Tab-separated table of C-alpha atoms in Angstrom:
chain	number	residue	atom	x	y	z
F	1361	MET	CA	84.861	107.983	99.326
F	1362	SER	CA	85.375	109.293	95.779
F	1363	GLY	CA	86.295	112.385	94.821
F	1364	PHE	CA	90.144	113.716	93.883
F	1365	VAL	CA	93.205	111.679	94.195
F	1366	GLU	CA	95.187	114.853	94.353
F	1367	LYS	CA	94.102	117.776	93.652
F	1368	PRO	CA	95.710	120.451	91.112
F	1369	GLU	CA	96.539	124.007	91.770
F	1370	PRO	CA	95.263	126.374	89.701
F	1371	VAL	CA	98.052	127.620	87.077
F	1372	GLU	CA	98.064	131.371	87.887
F	1373	VAL	CA	97.498	133.529	84.849
F	1374	PRO	CA	97.771	137.613	84.127
F	1375	GLY	CA	94.116	138.187	83.107
F	1376	LEU	CA	92.987	135.408	84.237
F	1377	GLN	CA	90.404	134.406	86.244
F	1378	HIS	CA	90.621	130.949	87.746
F	1379	LEU	CA	86.990	129.926	88.432
F	1380	HIS	CA	86.316	125.557	88.811
F	1381	THR	CA	88.199	122.484	88.525
F	1382	GLY	CA	87.076	119.729	86.887
F	1383	LYS	CA	87.230	116.509	86.377
F	1384	VAL	CA	89.306	117.548	83.167
F	1385	ARG	CA	88.980	120.887	82.583
F	1386	ASP	CA	89.856	124.151	84.346
F	1387	LEU	CA	87.678	126.520	83.385
F	1388	TYR	CA	88.874	130.007	83.376
F	1389	ARG	CA	87.015	134.183	82.660
F	1390	ASN	CA	89.004	136.602	81.003
F	1391	GLU	CA	89.337	140.679	81.871
F	1392	ARG	CA	86.416	140.325	78.543
F	1393	GLY	CA	84.582	138.485	80.380
F	1394	GLU	CA	85.062	135.328	77.776
F	1395	LEU	CA	85.659	131.502	78.881
F	1396	VAL	CA	88.900	130.009	78.557
F	1397	MET	CA	88.493	126.418	79.116
F	1398	VAL	CA	91.625	124.403	79.504
F	1399	ALA	CA	91.486	120.809	79.187
F	1400	SER	CA	94.140	118.567	81.228
F	1401	ASP	CA	95.413	114.938	81.122
F	1402	ARG	CA	93.361	113.669	83.222
F	1403	ILE	CA	91.418	110.963	83.907
F	1404	SER	CA	88.584	109.888	86.201
F	1405	ALA	CA	86.985	106.339	86.817
F	1406	TYR	CA	85.098	105.030	88.752
F	1407	ASP	CA	84.241	108.528	90.375
F	1408	TRP	CA	87.766	109.312	91.230
F	1409	VAL	CA	90.084	111.383	89.831
F	1410	LEU	CA	93.070	109.240	89.330
F	1411	PRO	CA	96.761	110.649	90.372
F	1412	THR	CA	97.907	109.461	87.019
F	1413	GLU	CA	98.065	111.245	84.273
F	1414	ILE	CA	97.561	110.309	79.806
F	1415	PRO	CA	99.866	112.439	78.398
F	1416	GLU	CA	98.038	114.458	75.296
F	1417	LYS	CA	94.582	112.984	76.348
F	1418	GLY	CA	93.262	116.684	76.900
F	1419	LYS	CA	94.574	117.703	73.508
F	1420	ILE	CA	92.877	114.730	71.726
F	1421	LEU	CA	89.581	115.869	72.978
F	1422	THR	CA	89.849	119.469	72.587
F	1423	GLN	CA	90.886	118.671	68.854
F	1424	LEU	CA	87.895	115.567	68.739
F	1425	SER	CA	85.270	118.414	69.538
F	1426	LEU	CA	86.842	121.308	67.372
F	1427	TRP	CA	86.051	118.724	64.425
F	1428	TRP	CA	82.681	117.784	65.830
F	1429	PHE	CA	82.207	121.351	66.245
F	1430	ASP	CA	82.628	121.672	62.408
F	1431	LEU	CA	80.747	119.393	61.087
F	1432	LEU	CA	77.442	120.002	63.829
F	1433	ALA	CA	77.675	123.628	62.882
F	1434	ASP	CA	74.348	123.913	60.639
F	1435	LEU	CA	72.062	121.843	62.991
F	1436	VAL	CA	73.054	123.819	66.315
F	1437	PRO	CA	75.648	126.669	67.181
F	1438	ASN	CA	78.755	126.132	69.643
F	1439	HIS	CA	80.877	128.085	72.254
F	1440	VAL	CA	83.514	128.592	70.731
F	1441	LEU	CA	85.069	131.805	69.892
F	1442	SER	CA	88.792	131.408	69.401
F	1443	THR	CA	91.382	128.383	69.488
F	1444	GLU	CA	94.129	131.475	70.698
F	1445	LEU	CA	96.506	131.343	73.699
F	1446	PRO	CA	95.868	134.194	76.119
F	1447	PRO	CA	98.993	136.118	76.409
F	1448	GLY	CA	101.112	134.571	79.238
F	1449	ALA	CA	99.444	130.856	79.432
F	1450	PRO	CA	101.593	128.688	79.767
F	1451	ALA	CA	103.446	126.837	76.373
F	1452	ASP	CA	101.910	123.453	77.332
F	1453	TRP	CA	97.370	125.083	77.210
F	1454	GLU	CA	98.048	124.807	73.370
F	1455	GLY	CA	96.107	122.484	71.563
F	1456	ARG	CA	93.720	122.083	74.774
F	1457	THR	CA	92.545	125.259	75.021
F	1458	LEU	CA	89.299	126.657	74.031
F	1459	VAL	CA	88.100	130.640	74.236
F	1460	CYS	CA	84.214	130.647	74.728
F	1461	ARG	CA	80.859	132.611	74.923
F	1462	SER	CA	80.031	133.280	78.605
F	1463	LEU	CA	76.392	130.857	78.467
F	1464	ARG	CA	73.839	129.714	80.860
F	1465	MET	CA	74.546	126.298	81.262
F	1466	VAL	CA	71.159	123.848	81.276
F	1467	PRO	CA	71.983	121.280	84.568
F	1468	VAL	CA	70.983	118.535	82.951
F	1469	GLU	CA	73.022	115.553	81.326
F	1470	CYS	CA	71.737	115.806	77.544
F	1471	VAL	CA	71.757	112.058	76.973
F	1472	ALA	CA	71.017	110.418	73.259
F	1473	ARG	CA	71.351	106.200	73.301
F	1474	GLY	CA	70.800	104.199	70.677
F	1475	TYR	CA	72.057	101.242	72.000
F	1476	LEU	CA	71.689	99.805	74.928
F	1477	THR	CA	74.412	99.281	77.826
F	1478	GLY	CA	75.534	101.221	81.410
F	1479	SER	CA	73.166	102.415	83.256
F	1480	GLY	CA	70.277	102.571	80.895
F	1481	LEU	CA	70.609	98.373	80.322
F	1482	ALA	CA	71.123	98.294	84.636
F	1483	GLU	CA	67.348	100.409	84.535
F	1484	TYR	CA	66.174	98.032	81.801
F	1485	ARG	CA	66.833	94.845	83.688
F	1486	GLU	CA	64.858	95.840	86.351
F	1487	THR	CA	61.627	97.596	84.790
F	1488	ARG	CA	61.616	97.342	80.733
F	1489	THR	CA	62.639	101.352	80.685
F	1490	VAL	CA	64.954	103.604	80.444
F	1491	CYS	CA	64.299	106.972	82.154
F	1492	GLY	CA	60.612	106.702	81.842
F	1493	ILE	CA	60.382	105.756	77.973
F	1494	ALA	CA	59.420	101.375	77.699
F	1495	LEU	CA	61.789	99.284	75.329
F	1496	PRO	CA	61.296	96.250	73.347
F	1497	GLU	CA	61.389	92.599	76.159
F	1498	GLY	CA	64.014	90.631	75.037
F	1499	LEU	CA	67.083	93.284	74.347
F	1500	THR	CA	70.104	92.699	76.277
F	1501	ASP	CA	74.127	94.676	76.519
F	1502	GLY	CA	74.540	95.741	72.923
F	1503	SER	CA	70.960	96.192	71.614
F	1504	GLU	CA	69.904	97.769	69.190
F	1505	LEU	CA	67.294	100.176	70.304
F	1506	PRO	CA	64.239	100.325	67.960
F	1507	SER	CA	65.002	103.709	67.467
F	1508	PRO	CA	66.746	106.590	69.552
F	1509	ILE	CA	66.078	107.975	72.503
F	1510	PHE	CA	66.748	111.027	74.528
F	1511	THR	CA	67.200	110.567	78.571
F	1512	PRO	CA	68.731	113.316	80.147
F	1513	ALA	CA	70.741	113.374	83.915
F	1514	THR	CA	71.437	115.132	86.218
F	1515	LYS	CA	74.907	117.217	86.440
F	1516	ALA	CA	76.769	115.646	89.661
F	1517	GLU	CA	79.866	117.239	91.584
F	1518	VAL	CA	82.683	116.113	91.341
F	1519	GLY	CA	83.576	112.371	93.221
F	1520	GLU	CA	79.290	111.981	92.957
F	1521	HIS	CA	77.262	110.307	89.970
F	1522	ASP	CA	75.020	111.665	87.145
F	1523	GLU	CA	71.688	110.467	87.891
F	1524	ASN	CA	69.300	109.337	85.111
F	1525	VAL	CA	65.568	111.068	85.193
F	1526	ALA	CA	62.556	110.977	84.003
F	1527	TYR	CA	62.133	113.596	80.552
F	1528	GLU	CA	59.031	114.988	82.938
F	1529	GLU	CA	61.169	115.984	85.474
F	1530	VAL	CA	63.108	118.034	83.249
F	1531	ALA	CA	60.566	119.568	81.464
F	1532	HIS	CA	59.820	120.606	85.380
F	1533	ARG	CA	62.485	121.818	86.100
F	1534	ILE	CA	63.253	124.298	83.088
F	1535	GLY	CA	60.244	125.022	81.467
F	1536	ALA	CA	58.360	122.847	78.731
F	1537	GLU	CA	59.450	124.758	75.475
F	1538	PRO	CA	63.619	124.465	76.742
F	1539	ALA	CA	63.258	120.790	77.799
F	1540	ALA	CA	61.570	120.248	73.699
F	1541	GLN	CA	64.158	122.450	72.468
F	1542	LEU	CA	66.676	120.351	74.480
F	1543	ARG	CA	65.440	116.798	73.259
F	1544	GLN	CA	65.123	118.049	69.909
F	1545	ALA	CA	68.876	119.201	69.552
F	1546	THR	CA	70.013	116.181	71.466
F	1547	LEU	CA	68.810	113.973	68.859
F	1548	ALA	CA	69.444	115.462	65.751
F	1549	VAL	CA	73.347	115.913	66.940
F	1550	TYR	CA	73.350	112.752	67.752
F	1551	ASN	CA	71.768	111.398	64.655
F	1552	ARG	CA	74.389	113.246	62.522
F	1553	ALA	CA	77.612	111.968	64.570
F	1554	ARG	CA	75.744	108.347	64.098
F	1555	GLU	CA	75.593	108.792	59.949
F	1556	ILE	CA	78.941	109.807	60.105
F	1557	ALA	CA	81.125	107.000	62.574
F	1558	SER	CA	78.436	104.206	61.192
F	1559	ALA	CA	80.714	105.889	57.231
F	1560	ARG	CA	83.832	104.946	58.749
F	1561	GLY	CA	83.197	102.198	60.849
F	1562	ILE	CA	82.509	102.915	64.575
F	1563	ILE	CA	78.979	102.501	66.455
F	1564	LEU	CA	78.034	105.651	68.454
F	1565	ALA	CA	76.381	104.035	71.369
F	1566	ASP	CA	75.647	106.671	72.990
F	1567	THR	CA	76.558	110.278	74.016
F	1568	LYS	CA	76.007	112.664	76.277
F	1569	PHE	CA	76.081	116.959	75.447
F	1570	GLU	CA	75.885	119.842	77.430
F	1571	PHE	CA	73.616	123.513	76.524
F	1572	GLY	CA	73.791	126.832	77.106
F	1573	TYR	CA	71.755	129.914	76.414
F	1574	ALA	CA	73.287	133.020	76.156
F	1575	GLU	CA	72.832	135.940	78.670
F	1576	ALA	CA	71.656	138.079	75.727
F	1577	THR	CA	68.785	134.836	75.424
F	1578	LEU	CA	67.147	135.406	78.936
F	1579	GLY	CA	63.656	135.293	79.369
F	1580	VAL	CA	63.697	135.085	75.117
F	1581	GLU	CA	61.168	131.722	74.315
F	1582	SER	CA	62.728	131.488	71.468
F	1583	ALA	CA	65.889	131.290	72.489
F	1584	GLU	CA	68.630	128.813	70.649
F	1585	PRO	CA	70.873	126.230	73.061
F	1586	VAL	CA	74.290	126.369	72.214
F	1587	LEU	CA	76.270	122.916	72.232
F	1588	ALA	CA	78.911	123.719	74.791
F	1589	ASP	CA	81.751	122.538	76.921
F	1590	GLU	CA	82.945	119.073	74.641
F	1591	VAL	CA	80.993	117.029	72.384
F	1592	LEU	CA	81.429	113.570	70.545
F	1593	THR	CA	84.914	112.184	72.301
F	1594	PRO	CA	85.543	109.081	73.887
F	1595	ASP	CA	84.835	110.481	77.703
F	1596	SER	CA	81.675	111.611	76.911
F	1597	SER	CA	80.425	108.841	74.435
F	1598	ARG	CA	80.572	104.913	73.709
F	1599	PHE	CA	82.292	104.363	70.045
F	1600	TRP	CA	82.716	100.824	69.126
F	1601	PRO	CA	84.355	98.997	66.757
F	1602	ALA	CA	81.403	98.365	64.188
F	1603	ASP	CA	83.813	95.118	62.641
F	1604	GLN	CA	83.570	93.736	66.582
F	1605	TRP	CA	79.140	94.488	67.598
F	1606	GLU	CA	77.999	91.247	69.514
F	1607	PRO	CA	75.419	91.803	71.882
F	1608	GLY	CA	75.475	89.796	74.636
F	1609	HIS	CA	78.397	91.213	76.685
F	1610	ALA	CA	80.016	94.432	77.196
F	1611	GLN	CA	81.244	95.677	73.705
F	1612	PRO	CA	85.277	96.731	72.814
F	1613	SER	CA	85.363	100.410	72.517
F	1614	PHE	CA	87.486	103.198	72.244
F	1615	ASP	CA	87.739	105.074	75.976
F	1616	LYS	CA	89.456	104.340	79.250
F	1617	GLN	CA	88.677	100.725	79.724
F	1618	TYR	CA	91.999	99.656	80.147
F	1619	VAL	CA	91.906	101.442	82.817
F	1620	ARG	CA	88.583	100.450	84.511
F	1621	ASP	CA	89.675	96.542	83.886
F	1622	TRP	CA	93.056	97.633	85.563
F	1623	LEU	CA	91.392	99.386	88.735
F	1624	THR	CA	89.404	96.571	89.336
F	1625	SER	CA	91.748	93.766	88.638
F	1626	PRO	CA	93.558	91.525	91.872
F	1627	ALA	CA	97.321	94.216	89.877
F	1628	SER	CA	95.430	97.037	91.540
F	1629	GLY	CA	95.315	95.594	94.456
F	1630	TRP	CA	92.575	98.161	95.265
F	1631	ASP	CA	89.110	97.428	96.329
F	1632	ARG	CA	86.583	99.858	95.021
F	1633	ALA	CA	83.690	99.115	97.756
F	1634	GLY	CA	86.360	100.531	99.704
F	1635	GLU	CA	87.916	103.952	101.432
F	1636	GLN	CA	91.224	104.163	100.074
F	1637	PRO	CA	91.748	106.213	96.656
F	1638	PRO	CA	93.525	104.485	93.634
F	1639	PRO	CA	96.736	103.855	93.273
F	1640	PRO	CA	98.679	105.236	89.818
F	1641	LEU	CA	98.422	103.602	87.237
F	1642	PRO	CA	101.150	100.691	85.192
F	1643	ALA	CA	102.991	102.252	81.978
F	1644	GLU	CA	101.066	99.997	80.341
F	1645	VAL	CA	97.732	100.948	81.063
F	1646	VAL	CA	98.975	104.856	80.169
F	1647	GLU	CA	99.913	104.245	76.900
F	1648	ARG	CA	97.371	101.657	75.749
F	1649	THR	CA	95.195	103.982	77.045
F	1650	ARG	CA	96.148	106.350	74.789
F	1651	ALA	CA	96.549	104.818	72.112
F	1652	LYS	CA	92.769	103.959	72.409
F	1653	TYR	CA	92.488	108.152	72.395
F	1654	ALA	CA	93.907	109.146	69.713
F	1655	GLU	CA	92.695	105.971	67.460
F	1656	ALA	CA	89.632	107.191	68.116
F	1657	TYR	CA	90.696	110.238	67.021
F	1658	GLU	CA	92.474	108.683	64.004
F	1659	LEU	CA	89.293	106.872	62.833
F	1660	LEU	CA	86.535	109.772	63.387
F	1661	THR	CA	88.433	112.462	61.354
F	1662	GLY	CA	90.700	110.308	59.065
F	1663	THR	CA	93.718	111.991	59.593
F	1664	GLY	CA	96.700	110.573	62.009
F	1665	TRP	CA	97.144	112.191	66.062
F	1666	LYS	CA	100.192	114.064	65.502
């Protein structure tokens, strides 16, 4: 089993139509047809959206995404129109709300990997490939790849796994030219972000992006993909401290690893393979996880988290 332990009711705001409740974000449409994206403090692990929130997590993700969008604007356009609160919105939406262009979203997670870990490592151990891309012998958990690779995945519903697919499958689904555009954009953004993170003592091991196309460009062959959703946050990326990088085992990271570790420890009493949902998180795990998100923001941007 998987999904929401407790699915929240959408907030009702005059002039906004609720469209979707995701793992972390709630999506609305305003009267101008623009999308209003609100990042909650929810956190997910092992395909469950947990019953305990991480205070300020949604604000940290939103502000970090905005910082990255600015740094990447010359490489690829993004969907952000405004950060103004819609009239009548709750005060808590401040700092976690983006008003965005409505896009025709590509049904593919665009993943870039510069290091071997996670699902890529699992596939490599079986076939010496990742998404059909042959890799050298002798790589281990945390190994740097000879060069970054594009390893797309199909987007899953809440509670389901994304599934890695070969590039050829993406080209078959969306067309050869859009697939080539997405691969180029994904690797360009990853390489830029990797350099920026490296200068701050952080390894960007891998990351995933979501792209869409403006409705006005429907059917236009030269249409440019637009970067959407969140970008280069600890929820969508693996950030490792460079001074602790040591291939051969799992790396320390700036993300929800404390949550994963506690859930799989005897302390939680939770059976990941069973049918019961995960239990609430203890206060210590919540605070340590919040601190990791804030630390990632501070190290990357060079500014303290308020």
